Short mmCIF file of C-alpha atoms in Angstrom, two decimals:
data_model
loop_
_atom_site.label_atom_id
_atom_site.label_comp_id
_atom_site.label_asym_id
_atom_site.label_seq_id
_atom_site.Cartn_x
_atom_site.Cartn_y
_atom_site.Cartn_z
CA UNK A 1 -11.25 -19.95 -13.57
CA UNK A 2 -7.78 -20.79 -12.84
CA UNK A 3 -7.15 -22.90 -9.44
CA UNK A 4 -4.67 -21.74 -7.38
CA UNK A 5 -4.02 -24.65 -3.97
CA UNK A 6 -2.53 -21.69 -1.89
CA UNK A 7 -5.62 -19.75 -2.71
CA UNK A 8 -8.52 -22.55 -1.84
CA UNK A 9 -6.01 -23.00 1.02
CA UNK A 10 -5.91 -19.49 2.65
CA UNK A 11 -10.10 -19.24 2.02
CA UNK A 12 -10.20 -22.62 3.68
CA UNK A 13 -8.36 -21.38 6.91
CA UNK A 14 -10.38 -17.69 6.95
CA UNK A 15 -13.87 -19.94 7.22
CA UNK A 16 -12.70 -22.12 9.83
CA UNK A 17 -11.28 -20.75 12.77
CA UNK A 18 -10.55 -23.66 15.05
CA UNK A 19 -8.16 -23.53 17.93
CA UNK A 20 -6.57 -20.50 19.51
CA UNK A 21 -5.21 -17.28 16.99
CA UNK A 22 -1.74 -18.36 17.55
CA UNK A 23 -2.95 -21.84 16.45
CA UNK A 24 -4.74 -20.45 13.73
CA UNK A 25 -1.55 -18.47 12.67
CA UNK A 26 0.34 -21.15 12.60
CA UNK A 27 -1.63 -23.13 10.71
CA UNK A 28 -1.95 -20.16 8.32
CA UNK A 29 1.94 -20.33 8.15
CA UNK A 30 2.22 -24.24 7.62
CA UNK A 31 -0.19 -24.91 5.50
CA UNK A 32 0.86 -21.48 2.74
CA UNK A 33 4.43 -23.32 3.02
CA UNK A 34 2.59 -26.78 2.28
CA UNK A 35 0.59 -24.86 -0.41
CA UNK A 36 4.01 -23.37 -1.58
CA UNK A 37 5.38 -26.66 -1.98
CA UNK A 38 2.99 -28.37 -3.78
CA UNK A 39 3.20 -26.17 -6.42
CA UNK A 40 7.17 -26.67 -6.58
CA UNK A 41 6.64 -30.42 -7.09
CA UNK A 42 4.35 -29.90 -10.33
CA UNK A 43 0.56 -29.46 -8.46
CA UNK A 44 0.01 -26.66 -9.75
CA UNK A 45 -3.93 -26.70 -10.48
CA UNK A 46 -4.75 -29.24 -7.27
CA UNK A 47 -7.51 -27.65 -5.56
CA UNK A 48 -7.59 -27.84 -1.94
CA UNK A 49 -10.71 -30.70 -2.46
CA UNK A 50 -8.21 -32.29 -4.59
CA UNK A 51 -5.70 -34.04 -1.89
CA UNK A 52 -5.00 -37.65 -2.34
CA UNK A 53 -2.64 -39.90 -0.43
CA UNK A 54 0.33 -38.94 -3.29
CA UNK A 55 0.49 -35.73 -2.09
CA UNK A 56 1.01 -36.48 1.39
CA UNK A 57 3.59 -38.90 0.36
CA UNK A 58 5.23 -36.45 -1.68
CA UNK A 59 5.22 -33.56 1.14
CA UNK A 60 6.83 -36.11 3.23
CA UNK A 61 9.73 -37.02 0.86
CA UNK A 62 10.20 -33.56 0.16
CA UNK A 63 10.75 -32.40 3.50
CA UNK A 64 12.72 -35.46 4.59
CA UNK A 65 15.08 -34.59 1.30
CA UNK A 66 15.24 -31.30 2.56
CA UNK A 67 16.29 -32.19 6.30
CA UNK A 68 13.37 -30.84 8.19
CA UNK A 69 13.13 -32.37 12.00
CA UNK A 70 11.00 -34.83 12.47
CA UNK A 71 8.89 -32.72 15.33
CA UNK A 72 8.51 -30.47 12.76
CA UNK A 73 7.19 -32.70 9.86
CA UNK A 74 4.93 -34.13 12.75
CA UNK A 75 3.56 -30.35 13.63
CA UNK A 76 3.12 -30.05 9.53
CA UNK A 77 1.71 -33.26 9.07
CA UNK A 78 -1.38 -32.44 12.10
CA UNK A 79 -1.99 -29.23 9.91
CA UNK A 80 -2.23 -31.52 6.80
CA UNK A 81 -4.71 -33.81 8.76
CA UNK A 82 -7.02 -31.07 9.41
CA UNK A 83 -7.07 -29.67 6.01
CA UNK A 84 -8.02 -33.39 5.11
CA UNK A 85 -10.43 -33.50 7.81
CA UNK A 86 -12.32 -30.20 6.34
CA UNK A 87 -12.27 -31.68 2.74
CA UNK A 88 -13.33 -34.74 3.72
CA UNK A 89 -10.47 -36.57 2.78
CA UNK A 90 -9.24 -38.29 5.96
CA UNK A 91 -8.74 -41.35 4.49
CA UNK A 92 -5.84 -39.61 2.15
CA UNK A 93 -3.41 -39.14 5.23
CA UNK A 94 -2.49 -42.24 6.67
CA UNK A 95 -3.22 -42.10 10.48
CA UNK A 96 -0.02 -42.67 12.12
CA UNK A 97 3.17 -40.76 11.35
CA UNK A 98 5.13 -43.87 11.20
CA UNK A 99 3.11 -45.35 8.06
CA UNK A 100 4.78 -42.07 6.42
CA UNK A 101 8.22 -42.93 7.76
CA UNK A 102 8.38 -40.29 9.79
CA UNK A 103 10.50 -41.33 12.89
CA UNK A 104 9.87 -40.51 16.92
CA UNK A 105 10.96 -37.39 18.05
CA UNK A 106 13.91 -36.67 20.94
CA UNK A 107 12.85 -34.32 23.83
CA UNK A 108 15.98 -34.43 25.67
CA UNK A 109 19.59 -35.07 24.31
CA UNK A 110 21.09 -36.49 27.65
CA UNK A 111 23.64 -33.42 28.41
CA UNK A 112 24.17 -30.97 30.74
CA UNK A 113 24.26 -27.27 30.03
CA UNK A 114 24.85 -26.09 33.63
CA UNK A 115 28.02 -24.27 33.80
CA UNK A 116 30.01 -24.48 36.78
CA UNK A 117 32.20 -21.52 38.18
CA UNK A 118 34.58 -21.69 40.83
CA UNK A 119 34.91 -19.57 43.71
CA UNK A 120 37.71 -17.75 41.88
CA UNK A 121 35.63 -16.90 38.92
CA UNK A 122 32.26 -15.92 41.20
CA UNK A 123 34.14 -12.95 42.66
CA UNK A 124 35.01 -11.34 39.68
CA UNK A 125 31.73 -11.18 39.08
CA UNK A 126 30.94 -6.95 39.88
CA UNK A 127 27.38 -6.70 39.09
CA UNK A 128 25.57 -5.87 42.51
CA UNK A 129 21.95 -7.82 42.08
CA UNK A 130 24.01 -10.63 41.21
CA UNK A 131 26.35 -10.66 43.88
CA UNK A 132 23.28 -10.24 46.19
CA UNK A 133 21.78 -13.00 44.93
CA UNK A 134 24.93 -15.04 45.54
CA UNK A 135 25.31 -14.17 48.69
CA UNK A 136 21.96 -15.01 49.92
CA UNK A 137 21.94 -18.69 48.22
CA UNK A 138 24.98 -19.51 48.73
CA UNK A 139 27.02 -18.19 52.23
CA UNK A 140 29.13 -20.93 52.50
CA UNK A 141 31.34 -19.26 49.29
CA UNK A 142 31.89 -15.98 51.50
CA UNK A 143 33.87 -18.67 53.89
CA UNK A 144 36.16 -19.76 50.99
#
């Protein structure tokens, strides 16, 4: 029988249906594009029993090659943990990000995006919900 990793993988996800549906979804989704990549890098007859810590390291130099964020390789790399976890394998994925070289992530980049209009520019405004709404937070720009 020939073994196919994005196979084992999706037959591994239908048995076990932890979390929420989007979370299962997702995981579907991550872990058919892990299975999809594996197969690009030469694994092509790795059953999903069959993960070692070289394929984690590989899926991690891939996607840093390929210039994936590094809150996304952390969302992939939880998926990868579980599908360790139901094999088994724990030990194979390395239990902090940062033994992978995957870096810390940035929430917020420090700017602004609130746009400010002057007075000018609020009364050309002719839509009348938002000029209501203008009007009742902010009177003091019907003295101006």
């Amino acid at each position: 029988m020939k073994i196919d990793i994005f196979l084992d993988l999706m037959r591994m996800v239908d048995r076990n249906r932890d979390g929420s549906f989007s979370t299962q979804a997702a995981r579907r989704e991550v872990l058919a594009q892990v299975a999809h990549d594996l197969k690009d890098m030469g694994y092509r007859t790795l059953p999903a029993t069959g993960l070692k810590p070289k394929h984690v390291r590989a899926l991690v130099a891939r996607w840093q090659e390929s210039g994936v964020a590094v809150s996304t390789m952390k969302n992939r790399m939880s998926y990868v943990r579980w599908w360790a976890e139901k094999v088994g394998k724990e030990n194979c994925v390395p239990r902090t990000n940062a033994e992978l070289g995957i870096g810390k992530r940035r929430f917020v980049t420090n700017v602004s995006k609130a746009i400010t209009l002057s007075s000018g520019d609020l009364r050309k405004i002719s839509d009348d919900r938002i000029e209501s709404s203008r009007v009742s937070w902010r009177p003091q720009l019907l003295r101006e």
